[in-house]
Amino acid sequence: MTSRTDPPCPTEDDTRSKVYAIVGAMAPAPDAELADDTRLIADLAYDSLRLLELTLALEQGFGLPEIAPEETATVTTLGDVVRMVTAAQQQEAVL
């Protein structure tokens, strides 16, 4: 009988730090202060193409399956991104 040990699910703080790093690195306005209420479009100057690239970077960076467009459609702030990634991680952990 073998036992399967899954790696522990990252904490929300770990996820937040990594999301901030990815979003900040890709932001067209890199000098903006990053906080949960920082707006991707208004504060960081993201456009639709850059948002699509961000989604792909998050999927790759966190090892997530494809994030559905309807999930990303309501994401407007860094806090929204953290919640979306955390939910995707939890959903992956269940599968």
XYZ file of C-alpha atoms in Angstrom:
95
model
C 0.000 0.000 0.000
C 1.475 3.305 -1.037
C 0.573 6.610 0.411
C 0.294 9.655 -1.772
C 1.415 12.915 -0.285
C 0.263 16.042 -2.010
C 2.241 19.212 -1.534
C 0.530 21.561 0.895
C -1.750 24.147 -0.645
C -0.031 27.549 -0.528
C -1.332 30.064 1.964
C -3.214 33.118 0.748
C -0.227 35.288 1.765
C 2.110 33.161 -0.392
C -0.342 33.397 -3.264
C -0.741 37.165 -2.769
C 3.041 37.703 -2.827
C 3.437 35.719 -6.034
C 0.425 37.399 -7.702
C 1.810 40.832 -6.789
C 5.201 39.862 -8.261
C 3.676 38.637 -11.539
C 1.236 41.548 -11.900
C 3.904 44.104 -10.978
C 6.443 42.653 -13.413
C 3.953 42.777 -16.280
C 2.359 46.147 -15.458
C 2.693 48.843 -18.122
C 2.849 51.354 -15.229
C 5.466 49.578 -13.094
C 5.924 52.322 -10.509
C 2.372 52.114 -9.154
C 1.923 50.994 -5.572
C 0.546 47.454 -5.318
C -2.279 46.758 -2.873
C -5.444 44.667 -2.941
C -7.446 47.690 -4.103
C -5.018 48.584 -6.918
C -6.992 48.603 -10.177
C -5.449 46.747 -13.082
C -6.670 49.105 -15.799
C -6.915 52.509 -14.088
C -3.856 52.251 -11.812
C -1.522 49.842 -13.639
C -2.484 50.728 -17.246
C -3.353 47.163 -18.291
C -5.197 46.842 -21.601
C -7.146 43.843 -22.938
C -4.113 42.189 -24.538
C -1.991 42.638 -21.423
C -4.836 41.194 -19.295
C -4.902 38.110 -21.531
C -1.126 37.772 -21.162
C -1.499 38.158 -17.401
C -4.034 35.326 -17.297
C -1.629 33.054 -19.165
C 1.248 34.055 -16.871
C -0.863 33.278 -13.788
C -1.877 29.887 -15.196
C 1.758 29.030 -15.878
C 3.154 30.595 -12.725
C 0.758 28.718 -10.455
C 0.417 25.543 -12.532
C -3.306 26.086 -12.998
C -5.576 24.783 -15.727
C -7.037 27.319 -18.152
C -8.958 30.033 -16.346
C -12.358 30.560 -17.970
C -12.991 33.990 -19.541
C -16.151 34.423 -17.458
C -13.983 34.162 -14.320
C -11.575 36.830 -15.510
C -14.334 39.150 -16.770
C -15.116 40.426 -13.264
C -11.507 40.837 -12.128
C -10.673 44.516 -11.738
C -8.279 44.767 -8.767
C -5.243 42.931 -7.436
C -7.419 41.578 -4.624
C -9.755 40.096 -7.237
C -6.781 38.405 -8.908
C -5.608 36.939 -5.588
C -9.113 35.595 -4.866
C -9.414 34.117 -8.362
C -6.036 32.353 -8.136
C -6.730 31.132 -4.578
C -10.087 29.691 -5.672
C -8.458 27.987 -8.687
C -5.765 26.502 -6.415
C -8.390 25.185 -4.001
C -10.397 23.723 -6.864
C -7.248 22.001 -8.189
C -6.488 20.607 -4.711
C -9.938 18.981 -4.584
C -9.418 17.281 -7.962
